[in-house]
Coordinates of C-alpha atoms and ligand atoms in Angstrom, one line a residue:
Chain A
X1 CA -12.1 -6.3 -46.8
X2 CA -12.7 -3.0 -45.2
X3 CA -10.9 0.5 -44.7
X4 CA -7.4 1.2 -44.4
X5 CA -6.2 -0.2 -41.4
X6 CA -2.7 0.1 -41.4
X7 CA -0.8 3.2 -43.1
X8 CA 2.9 3.4 -43.6
X9 CA 4.3 6.8 -45.0
X10 CA 7.9 7.3 -46.1
X11 CA 9.0 4.9 -43.4
X12 CA 13.0 5.0 -43.4
X13 CA 14.9 3.4 -40.4
X14 CA 18.8 3.4 -39.8
X15 CA 20.8 1.4 -37.1
X16 CA 23.9 3.3 -35.7
X17 CA 26.7 0.6 -34.7
X18 CA 29.8 1.6 -33.5
X19 CA 31.5 2.4 -36.6
X20 CA 28.9 2.7 -39.2
X21 CA 25.4 3.4 -40.2
X22 CA 23.1 0.6 -41.5
X23 CA 20.0 1.6 -43.7
X24 CA 17.4 -1.1 -42.7
X25 CA 14.6 0.2 -44.5
X26 CA 13.8 3.3 -46.9
X27 CA 11.1 5.2 -48.1
X28 CA 8.6 2.4 -47.5
X29 CA 5.1 2.8 -48.6
X30 CA 2.5 0.5 -47.6
X31 CA -1.3 0.6 -47.2
X32 CA -2.9 -2.4 -45.4
X33 CA -6.8 -2.8 -45.2
X34 CA -8.7 -4.5 -42.6
X35 CA -8.9 -8.0 -43.0
X36 CA -6.1 -8.4 -45.6
X37 CA -3.4 -11.3 -45.3
X38 CA -0.2 -9.5 -46.5
X39 CA 3.0 -11.5 -47.2
X40 CA 6.5 -9.8 -47.0
X41 CA 9.3 -11.5 -48.8
X42 CA 12.7 -10.6 -49.3
X43 CA 16.2 -11.8 -48.9
X44 CA 17.9 -12.1 -45.7
X45 CA 18.7 -8.7 -44.0
X46 CA 16.4 -6.6 -46.2
X47 CA 14.4 -5.5 -43.3
X48 CA 11.5 -7.7 -42.8
X49 CA 12.0 -7.9 -39.1
X50 CA 12.8 -4.3 -38.7
X51 CA 9.6 -3.3 -40.5
X52 CA 7.4 -5.8 -38.5
X53 CA 8.9 -4.6 -35.3
X54 CA 8.3 -1.0 -36.2
X55 CA 4.5 -1.8 -37.0
X56 CA 4.4 -3.8 -33.3
X57 CA 6.1 -0.7 -31.6
X58 CA 8.9 -2.6 -30.6
X59 CA 11.4 -0.2 -32.4
X60 CA 11.2 3.3 -32.6
X61 CA 13.4 6.0 -33.5
X62 CA 12.5 6.1 -37.2
X63 CA 11.4 8.6 -40.1
X64 CA 8.0 8.8 -41.5
X65 CA 4.6 8.0 -40.2
X66 CA 3.1 4.5 -39.1
X67 CA -0.8 4.7 -38.2
X68 CA -3.0 2.0 -37.1
X69 CA -6.3 3.0 -37.2
X70 CA -5.4 6.6 -37.8
X71 CA -3.5 6.7 -34.6
X72 CA 0.5 6.7 -34.6
X73 CA 2.1 3.8 -32.9
X74 CA 3.2 4.6 -29.6
X75 CA 4.6 1.4 -28.4
X76 CA 3.8 -2.3 -27.8
X77 CA 0.5 -3.5 -26.9
X78 CA -2.4 -6.0 -27.4
X79 CA -3.9 -4.7 -30.3
X80 CA -1.0 -5.5 -32.2
X81 CA -0.3 -9.3 -31.9
X82 CA 3.2 -10.5 -32.6
X83 CA 4.5 -14.2 -33.2
X84 CA 8.2 -14.3 -33.3
X85 CA 10.0 -16.8 -35.0
X86 CA 10.8 -18.7 -32.0
X87 CA 7.8 -19.5 -29.8
X88 CA 9.1 -17.8 -26.9
X89 CA 6.8 -19.4 -24.3
X90 CA 7.4 -18.8 -20.6
X91 CA 8.9 -22.2 -19.5
X92 CA 7.2 -22.1 -16.0
X93 CA 3.8 -21.7 -17.3
X94 CA 1.4 -24.8 -18.8
X95 CA 0.0 -24.5 -22.3
X96 CA -3.1 -22.9 -21.1
X97 CA -1.6 -20.5 -18.7
X98 CA 1.1 -19.5 -21.5
X99 CA -2.1 -18.8 -23.6
X100 CA -4.0 -17.0 -20.7
X101 CA -0.4 -15.1 -19.8
X102 CA -1.3 -12.2 -17.7
X103 CA -5.1 -13.2 -17.5
X104 CA -6.6 -15.3 -15.2
X105 CA -8.0 -18.5 -15.9
X106 CA -10.2 -18.4 -12.8
X107 CA -12.4 -15.9 -15.0
X108 CA -14.8 -18.4 -16.7
X109 CA -15.0 -16.1 -19.8
X110 CA -11.1 -16.1 -20.3
X111 CA -11.3 -20.1 -19.6
X112 CA -13.8 -20.5 -22.2
X113 CA -11.8 -18.5 -24.8
X114 CA -8.9 -20.4 -24.1
X115 CA -10.5 -23.7 -24.6
X116 CA -11.8 -22.3 -27.8
X117 CA -8.4 -21.5 -28.8
X118 CA -6.8 -24.5 -27.8
X119 CA -9.4 -26.2 -30.0
X120 CA -8.5 -24.0 -33.0
X121 CA -4.8 -24.7 -32.8
X122 CA -5.6 -28.6 -32.3
X123 CA -3.8 -28.6 -28.7
X124 CA -6.6 -30.7 -27.0
X125 CA -5.4 -32.9 -24.0
X126 CA -2.2 -30.7 -23.8
X127 CA -3.6 -27.9 -21.8
X128 CA -1.5 -29.0 -18.6
X129 CA 1.9 -29.8 -20.5
X130 CA 5.2 -27.9 -20.0
X131 CA 6.5 -26.2 -23.0
X132 CA 9.4 -28.6 -22.6
X133 CA 7.1 -31.5 -23.4
X134 CA 6.1 -29.7 -26.9
X135 CA 7.2 -30.1 -30.0
X136 CA 8.4 -26.8 -31.8
X137 CA 5.2 -26.6 -34.1
X138 CA 3.1 -27.3 -31.2
X139 CA 4.9 -24.7 -29.1
X140 CA 4.3 -22.3 -32.2
X141 CA 0.7 -23.2 -32.0
X142 CA 0.5 -21.9 -28.3
X143 CA 2.2 -18.8 -29.3
X144 CA -0.2 -18.3 -32.1
X145 CA -3.4 -18.8 -29.5
X146 CA -1.4 -16.6 -26.8
X147 CA -1.6 -13.6 -29.8
X148 CA -5.1 -14.4 -30.8
X149 CA -6.6 -14.3 -27.2
X150 CA -6.1 -10.7 -27.2
X151 CA -8.2 -10.1 -30.3
X152 CA -5.7 -8.1 -31.9
X153 CA -6.3 -5.4 -34.8
X154 CA -3.5 -6.9 -36.5
X155 CA -1.4 -9.9 -36.0
X156 CA 2.6 -9.7 -37.2
X157 CA 4.0 -12.8 -37.7
X158 CA 7.9 -13.0 -38.3
X159 CA 8.9 -16.3 -40.4
X160 CA 6.9 -18.2 -37.7
X161 CA 7.0 -21.5 -39.6
X162 CA 10.7 -20.9 -40.3
X163 CA 11.9 -23.7 -38.4
X164 CA 9.6 -26.2 -38.7
X165 CA 9.6 -29.4 -41.3
X166 CA 7.5 -29.3 -44.5
X167 CA 4.7 -31.6 -43.1
X168 CA 4.3 -29.3 -40.1
X169 CA 4.6 -26.1 -42.0
X170 CA 1.8 -27.2 -44.5
X171 CA -0.4 -27.8 -41.7
X172 CA 0.3 -24.6 -39.8
X173 CA -0.5 -22.9 -42.8
X174 CA -4.0 -24.4 -43.2
X175 CA -4.5 -23.4 -39.4
X176 CA -3.3 -20.0 -40.0
X177 CA -5.7 -19.7 -42.9
X178 CA -8.6 -21.3 -40.9
X179 CA -7.8 -18.8 -38.4
X180 CA -7.8 -15.7 -40.5
X181 CA -11.0 -16.9 -42.4
X182 CA -12.7 -17.5 -39.2
X183 CA -11.8 -14.2 -37.3
X184 CA -10.8 -12.1 -40.0
X185 CA -8.0 -10.7 -38.5
X186 CA -5.5 -8.5 -40.5
X187 CA -2.4 -10.6 -41.1
X188 CA 1.3 -9.2 -41.9
X189 CA 3.2 -12.5 -42.6
X190 CA 6.9 -12.1 -43.1
X191 CA 8.2 -15.2 -44.6
X192 CA 11.6 -16.1 -47.4
X193 CA 9.8 -19.0 -48.7
X194 CA 7.6 -18.3 -52.1
X195 CA 5.4 -20.9 -51.9
X196 CA 4.6 -19.9 -48.6
X197 CA 4.1 -16.1 -49.4
X198 CA 1.7 -17.2 -52.8
X199 CA 0.0 -19.9 -50.8
X200 CA -1.2 -17.4 -47.9
X201 CA -1.3 -13.8 -49.0
X202 CA -4.1 -12.0 -50.8
X203 CA -1.1 -9.7 -51.4
X204 CA 2.6 -9.9 -51.5
X205 CA 5.0 -7.5 -50.7
X206 CA 8.6 -8.0 -52.1
X207 CA 11.7 -6.4 -50.4
X208 CA 14.9 -5.8 -51.7
X209 CA 17.8 -5.5 -49.4
X210 CA 20.8 -2.5 -49.3
X211 CA 18.5 -0.7 -48.4
X212 CA 15.4 -2.1 -47.8
X213 CA 13.0 -0.7 -50.5
X214 CA 9.7 -2.5 -51.8
X215 CA 10.5 -3.8 -55.0
X216 CA 7.1 -4.8 -55.9
X217 CA 3.5 -5.3 -54.7
X218 CA 1.6 -8.5 -56.5
X219 CA -2.1 -9.0 -55.7
X220 CA -3.0 -12.7 -55.4
X221 CA -6.3 -13.1 -57.1
X222 CA -6.6 -16.7 -56.4
X223 CA -9.7 -18.2 -54.3
X224 CA -8.6 -20.0 -51.1
X225 CA -8.1 -22.8 -50.5
X226 CA -5.2 -23.0 -53.0
X227 CA -3.9 -25.9 -54.6
X228 CA 0.1 -25.3 -55.1
X229 CA 0.2 -27.4 -58.2
X230 CA -2.4 -25.7 -60.1
X231 CA -1.1 -23.7 -63.3
X232 CA -2.8 -20.2 -61.7
X233 CA -0.5 -20.7 -58.6
X234 CA 2.7 -21.4 -60.4
X235 CA 2.3 -18.5 -62.4
X236 CA 2.2 -16.3 -59.3
X237 CA 5.0 -18.2 -58.3
X238 CA 7.1 -17.5 -61.4
X239 CA 6.2 -13.8 -61.4
X240 CA 7.4 -13.4 -57.8
X241 CA 10.4 -15.4 -58.8
X242 CA 11.1 -13.2 -61.6
X243 CA 11.1 -10.2 -59.4
X244 CA 14.2 -11.8 -57.2
X245 CA 15.9 -12.5 -60.4
X246 CA 15.9 -8.8 -61.0
X247 CA 16.9 -8.1 -57.5
X248 CA 19.7 -10.4 -57.9
X249 CA 20.9 -8.8 -60.9
X250 CA 20.8 -5.4 -59.2
X251 CA 22.9 -6.4 -56.3
X252 CA 24.9 -9.3 -57.7
X253 CA 28.4 -9.6 -56.3
X254 CA 27.5 -7.2 -53.5
X255 CA 25.1 -9.0 -51.2
X256 CA 24.9 -12.7 -53.0
X257 CA 21.8 -13.0 -50.4
X258 CA 19.9 -16.0 -51.8
X259 CA 16.5 -17.3 -50.6
Chain B
X1 CA 4.4 -39.2 -24.8
X2 CA 1.1 -38.5 -26.5
X3 CA 0.6 -42.5 -26.2
X4 CA 1.7 -42.6 -22.5
X5 CA -1.0 -40.2 -22.1
X6 CA -3.6 -42.2 -23.5
X7 CA -2.4 -45.1 -21.8
X8 CA -2.9 -43.3 -18.4
X9 CA -6.0 -41.8 -19.4
X10 CA -7.4 -45.3 -20.1
X11 CA -6.3 -46.8 -16.5
X12 CA -5.8 -44.0 -14.7
X13 CA -5.4 -45.3 -11.2
X14 CA -3.7 -48.7 -11.8
X15 CA -1.2 -47.3 -14.1
X16 CA -0.5 -44.6 -11.6
X17 CA -0.2 -46.8 -8.6
X18 CA 2.2 -49.1 -10.5
X19 CA 4.5 -46.6 -11.6
X20 CA 4.6 -45.4 -8.0
X21 CA 5.5 -48.3 -6.6
X22 CA 8.0 -48.7 -9.2
X23 CA 9.5 -45.4 -8.2
X24 CA 9.4 -46.0 -4.2
X25 CA 11.4 -49.2 -4.9
X26 CA 13.7 -47.7 -7.2
X27 CA 14.1 -44.9 -4.5
X28 CA 14.7 -47.7 -1.7
X29 CA 17.6 -49.5 -3.6
X30 CA 19.0 -46.3 -4.4
X31 CA 18.9 -45.4 -0.5
X32 CA 20.5 -48.9 0.5
X33 CA 23.4 -48.8 -1.9
X34 CA 24.3 -45.2 -0.3
X35 CA 24.0 -47.0 3.0
X36 CA 26.6 -49.7 2.6
X37 CA 29.5 -47.8 2.8
X38 CA 28.6 -45.7 6.1
X39 CA 27.2 -48.8 7.5
X40 CA 30.5 -50.6 7.2
X41 CA 32.6 -47.9 8.5
X42 CA 30.2 -48.1 11.8
X43 CA 30.6 -51.8 12.3
X44 CA 34.5 -51.7 11.4
X45 CA 34.8 -48.8 14.1
X46 CA 32.7 -50.6 16.7
X47 CA 34.8 -53.8 16.1
X48 CA 37.9 -51.8 16.3
X49 CA 36.9 -50.0 19.4
X50 CA 35.6 -53.2 21.1
X51 CA 38.9 -54.9 20.7
X52 CA 40.8 -51.4 22.1
X53 CA 42.8 -51.1 18.7
X54 CA 41.8 -47.1 18.8
X55 CA 41.9 -45.0 21.6
X56 CA 38.5 -45.0 23.5
X57 CA 39.1 -41.2 24.3
X58 CA 39.7 -39.8 20.9
X59 CA 37.5 -42.5 19.2
X60 CA 34.5 -43.4 21.3
X61 CA 32.7 -46.3 19.6
X62 CA 29.3 -45.8 18.1
X63 CA 27.6 -47.3 20.9
X64 CA 29.3 -45.3 23.2
X65 CA 28.2 -42.2 21.6
X66 CA 24.7 -43.5 21.0
X67 CA 24.4 -43.8 24.9
X68 CA 25.8 -40.6 25.6
X69 CA 23.1 -39.4 23.2
X70 CA 20.2 -40.9 24.9
X71 CA 21.5 -39.5 28.2
X72 CA 21.7 -36.0 27.3
X73 CA 18.2 -36.5 25.5
X74 CA 16.7 -37.9 28.7
X75 CA 18.4 -35.1 30.9
X76 CA 16.8 -32.3 28.5
X77 CA 20.2 -30.9 28.0
X78 CA 20.4 -31.6 24.5
X79 CA 16.5 -30.4 24.1
X80 CA 17.0 -27.4 25.2
X81 CA 20.6 -26.4 23.3
X82 CA 19.2 -28.0 20.2
X83 CA 16.1 -25.6 20.2
X84 CA 18.3 -22.5 20.7
X85 CA 20.6 -23.3 18.0
X86 CA 17.6 -23.9 15.6
X87 CA 16.0 -20.9 16.7
X88 CA 19.4 -18.7 16.0
X89 CA 19.8 -20.5 12.6
X90 CA 16.4 -20.1 11.4
X91 CA 16.2 -16.3 12.5
X92 CA 20.0 -15.8 10.9
X93 CA 18.8 -17.7 7.7
X94 CA 15.5 -15.6 7.5
X95 CA 17.1 -12.0 8.0
X96 CA 20.2 -12.8 5.9
X97 CA 18.5 -14.7 3.2
X98 CA 15.5 -12.3 3.2
X99 CA 17.6 -9.2 2.8
X100 CA 20.2 -11.0 0.2
X101 CA 17.0 -11.8 -1.7
X102 CA 15.4 -8.2 -1.4
X103 CA 18.7 -6.4 -2.1
X104 CA 19.7 -8.7 -5.0
X105 CA 16.5 -8.3 -6.7
X106 CA 16.7 -4.3 -6.3
X107 CA 20.1 -4.0 -7.3
X108 CA 19.4 -6.2 -10.2
X109 CA 16.8 -4.4 -11.3
X110 CA 18.1 -0.7 -11.1
X111 CA 21.6 0.0 -12.7
X112 CA 21.8 3.2 -10.5
X113 CA 21.1 1.1 -7.3
X114 CA 23.9 -1.5 -8.8
X115 CA 26.4 1.5 -9.3
X116 CA 25.7 2.8 -6.0
X117 CA 25.6 -0.4 -3.8
X118 CA 27.5 -3.2 -5.6
X119 CA 31.2 -2.3 -5.1
X120 CA 30.5 -1.8 -1.3
X121 CA 28.7 -5.2 -0.7
X122 CA 31.3 -7.1 -2.7
X123 CA 34.0 -5.5 -0.4
X124 CA 32.1 -6.5 2.6
X125 CA 31.8 -10.0 1.1
X126 CA 35.7 -10.1 0.9
X127 CA 35.9 -10.1 4.9
X128 CA 36.8 -13.2 5.9
X129 CA 33.5 -14.3 7.8
X130 CA 35.2 -16.1 10.6
X131 CA 37.5 -13.6 11.4
X132 CA 34.8 -11.1 12.6
X133 CA 33.2 -13.7 14.9
X134 CA 35.1 -12.2 18.0
X135 CA 34.0 -8.8 17.2
X136 CA 30.4 -9.6 16.7
X137 CA 30.4 -11.4 20.3
X138 CA 32.2 -8.3 21.6
X139 CA 29.5 -5.6 20.2
X140 CA 26.4 -7.9 20.5
X141 CA 27.3 -10.1 23.8
X142 CA 27.1 -14.1 24.1
X143 CA 23.5 -14.0 23.5
X144 CA 21.4 -14.7 20.3
X145 CA 21.9 -11.6 18.7
X146 CA 25.5 -12.2 17.9
X147 CA 24.7 -15.6 16.1
X148 CA 21.9 -14.4 14.6
X149 CA 23.5 -11.4 13.0
X150 CA 26.8 -13.6 12.1
X151 CA 24.4 -16.0 10.3
X152 CA 22.7 -13.5 8.7
X153 CA 25.8 -11.9 7.2
X154 CA 26.7 -15.3 5.9
X155 CA 23.5 -16.0 4.5
X156 CA 23.2 -12.7 2.9
X157 CA 25.8 -13.0 0.1
X158 CA 24.8 -16.2 -2.3
X159 CA 21.3 -14.7 -2.3
X160 CA 22.4 -11.4 -3.0
X161 CA 24.6 -12.7 -5.9
X162 CA 22.2 -15.4 -7.3
X163 CA 19.3 -13.5 -7.4
X164 CA 21.2 -10.5 -9.1
X165 CA 22.7 -12.6 -11.8
X166 CA 18.9 -14.0 -11.9
X167 CA 17.3 -11.2 -12.6
X168 CA 20.5 -9.9 -15.4
X169 CA 20.1 -13.5 -16.8
X170 CA 16.2 -13.0 -17.6
X171 CA 16.0 -13.6 -21.6
X172 CA 15.3 -10.5 -23.3
X173 CA 13.0 -12.4 -26.0
X174 CA 11.0 -13.1 -22.9
X175 CA 10.9 -9.5 -22.2
X176 CA 9.8 -8.3 -25.6
X177 CA 6.9 -10.9 -25.2
X178 CA 5.8 -9.2 -22.0
X179 CA 5.9 -5.7 -23.8
X180 CA 3.8 -7.0 -26.9
X181 CA 1.3 -8.9 -24.2
X182 CA 1.1 -5.2 -22.8
X183 CA 2.2 -6.1 -19.1
X184 CA 2.7 -3.4 -16.7
X185 CA 6.1 -3.0 -15.1
X186 CA 4.5 -4.5 -12.1
X187 CA 3.2 -7.8 -14.0
X188 CA 6.7 -7.8 -15.8
X189 CA 8.4 -8.1 -12.1
X190 CA 6.1 -10.5 -10.9
X191 CA 5.2 -12.9 -13.8
X192 CA 8.4 -12.7 -15.8
X193 CA 11.5 -11.6 -13.4
X194 CA 10.6 -13.3 -10.2
X195 CA 9.6 -16.9 -11.8
X196 CA 12.9 -16.6 -13.8
X197 CA 15.1 -15.8 -11.2
X198 CA 13.8 -18.9 -9.2
X199 CA 16.1 -21.3 -10.3
X200 CA 18.8 -19.0 -9.0
X201 CA 17.3 -18.1 -5.8
X202 CA 16.8 -21.5 -4.9
X203 CA 20.6 -22.2 -5.7
X204 CA 21.4 -19.3 -3.5
X205 CA 19.2 -20.9 -0.7
X206 CA 21.2 -24.2 -0.7
X207 CA 24.4 -22.2 -0.4
X208 CA 23.2 -19.8 2.4
X209 CA 21.8 -22.8 4.5
X210 CA 25.3 -24.6 4.2
X211 CA 26.9 -21.5 5.6
X212 CA 24.3 -20.6 8.0
X213 CA 25.0 -24.1 9.8
X214 CA 28.8 -23.6 9.9
X215 CA 28.4 -20.0 11.0
X216 CA 26.1 -21.1 13.9
X217 CA 28.6 -23.7 15.0
X218 CA 31.7 -21.2 14.8
X219 CA 29.8 -18.6 16.6
X220 CA 28.4 -20.8 19.5
X221 CA 32.1 -22.2 19.8
X222 CA 33.9 -18.7 20.3
X223 CA 31.5 -17.3 22.7
X224 CA 28.0 -18.7 23.7
X225 CA 26.4 -20.1 26.9
X226 CA 24.0 -22.2 25.4
X227 CA 23.6 -24.1 21.9
X228 CA 25.0 -27.1 20.1
X229 CA 28.2 -25.5 19.6
X230 CA 28.2 -24.6 23.5
X231 CA 27.3 -28.2 24.4
X232 CA 30.4 -29.3 22.5
X233 CA 32.8 -26.6 23.4
X234 CA 31.9 -27.4 27.2
X235 CA 32.1 -31.4 26.5
X236 CA 35.7 -30.7 25.1
X237 CA 36.9 -28.6 28.1
X238 CA 35.8 -31.8 30.4
X239 CA 37.2 -34.3 27.7
X240 CA 33.8 -35.9 27.0
X241 CA 34.6 -36.7 23.6
X242 CA 31.4 -38.6 23.0
X243 CA 29.4 -35.6 23.7
X244 CA 31.8 -33.8 21.0
X245 CA 30.7 -36.5 18.5
X246 CA 26.8 -36.3 19.2
X247 CA 27.1 -32.6 18.6
X248 CA 29.0 -33.2 15.0
X249 CA 26.4 -35.8 14.4
X250 CA 23.6 -33.7 15.1
X251 CA 25.0 -30.7 13.1
X252 CA 25.6 -33.0 10.1
X253 CA 22.2 -34.5 10.2
X254 CA 20.6 -30.9 10.5
X255 CA 22.4 -29.8 7.6
X256 CA 21.4 -32.6 5.5
X257 CA 18.0 -32.4 6.2
X258 CA 17.5 -28.5 5.7
X259 CA 19.5 -29.2 2.4
X260 CA 17.0 -32.1 1.2
X261 CA 14.1 -30.0 2.3
X262 CA 15.4 -27.2 -0.4
X263 CA 15.8 -29.9 -2.9
X264 CA 12.5 -31.3 -2.5
X265 CA 11.1 -27.8 -2.8
X266 CA 13.3 -27.2 -5.9
X267 CA 12.1 -30.6 -7.6
X268 CA 8.6 -29.5 -7.0
X269 CA 9.0 -25.7 -8.0
X270 CA 11.1 -26.3 -11.1
X271 CA 9.4 -29.4 -12.3
X272 CA 9.2 -26.9 -15.3
X273 CA 12.8 -27.2 -16.3
X274 CA 14.1 -29.0 -19.2
X275 CA 17.1 -30.5 -16.6
X276 CA 14.4 -32.1 -14.0
X277 CA 12.6 -35.4 -14.8
X278 CA 9.1 -35.3 -13.5
Ligands
ATP301 N1 19.5 -4.0 -33.6 C1 19.8 -3.6 -34.7 N2 21.5 -3.1 -34.4 C2 21.8 -2.8 -35.7 N3 21.5 -3.2 -36.8 C3 20.5 -3.7 -37.1 C4 19.8 -4.2 -35.9 N4 18.7 -4.9 -36.3 C5 18.7 -4.9 -37.9 N5 19.6 -4.6 -38.3 C6 20.2 -4.3 -39.3 O1 19.1 -4.0 -40.0 C7 19.2 -4.9 -41.4 C8 17.6 -5.7 -41.6 O2 17.7 -6.6 -40.6 P1 16.2 -7.5 -40.3 O3 16.6 -8.1 -39.1 O4 15.1 -6.3 -40.5 O5 16.3 -8.2 -41.6 P2 15.5 -9.3 -42.1 O6 15.0 -9.2 -43.2 O7 14.5 -9.8 -40.8 O8 16.3 -10.4 -42.2 P3 16.2 -12.0 -42.0 O9 15.4 -12.6 -42.9 O10 17.6 -12.8 -41.9 O11 15.5 -12.4 -40.8 C9 20.4 -6.0 -41.4 O12 21.4 -5.4 -42.2 C10 20.9 -5.8 -40.0 O13 22.2 -6.0 -40.1
MG302 MG1 14.3 -11.5 -39.9

């Protein structure tokens, strides 16, 4: 783990709708070191996606500063990989062309890297398949490979496994950890599944809603691979859970947002 | 799916051949079923005509029509006029569809172009097509130009409308993907907007083609000195109904063939779509 890669200072963001202003984020302070795996967890509507989209450069018009490698974020780009909740593949491109996207498979270098990534996300044999022939989990793996091909400095994942069944989800978590270990890509992973947050993260950031603020940051000093049934794992789980109960007490009757 | 793939990999040629043969058989049976009704009608028509139960002048029998076709073909009259008509149709179609596509994409991509152009285009679209045929002949003469321009006018609107709708219908979520992947504006156009618009464009092409043939008939019947429509008009003046039927038959056939070609292209180009079996 190295120097600070991402620096978020006094970040606030509000949305103007016709009638009212919604404060999505308030005074967010967060440093992410290179090679870290940060999981962000919080109830629905607390601003997790907004935070990620700002880091990706997709949302602008915020207060405060967000810098990646010391540079403030000007817009989206391939140095910031983004994985959406849905796979968002191009339906007219085959798996390998979706991964390559605007890069040409005629280049041997691209071809080789795409092959490696297909291996990594275990999609061998489906290079020529169209998205309509893939299951949700397979499609999401394609979108992960697509982001990884660009060697991003940071990979932003917005509830990427939210729509998957428990089995596929567990498998995908393994795949992601595998990628993280091999490539050392810095990860910010949004979820609202406590198990997932503890299983993956070297650090957990807990957000609370209305307005979105950081409630707690928890370092998870557990070696990988983690055993979900172990006592140490459960302890971290309880710690996160108790933070959530505090949030519930704070916003009781007003939000009712469960997890 | 994976099992089928594994099988196909194990016995590549045999499996594929068998599947192909099965497909051909299915297509053939489909065709035969579809042919039953037209064939029956032709036979009944022929029999009724032979027994003089229907007027030979109003309803020449299929055999008489076939005779007339052979005669027209051998004399070269049909060739010449057919060629002229084909040329007019494709020139008009190419011009109108091309312009419609280009302008539809442009207006779809640019809000200010939409504000400037769309209301005018929509107004022109409301002018009844047939009503200006006569004017076109007056303005551009009885030669090819008036026909080509009339066909082009008819073909323009479907493509304009559908490519416009296609561009506006591009999934915003995919736009975000292209931004995250760092596409330039040009790449967004070529690699997202155009392929995403293709299904709409093909739909527009089919509608345009249908309009092209209708426009051709109308234009050639209202004022021409050559072409299939002229041939029919000329025959009508001489009460030569078999030739009129030959013309109708040819127009139907041509429209059907071109429509099938577009359908075939659609099946190939849009194999990625969920709704299409491969
Ligand atoms: N484009 C927008 N326009 C207006 N309000 C928005 C917009 N995007 C988000 N918001 C508001 O900002 C708040 C945070 O939204 P956000 O999508 O970041 O939540 P989230 O934590 O990702 O929720 P979920 O877990 O349901 O995905 C919400 O109250 C939402 O209504
Ligand atoms: Mg969200």
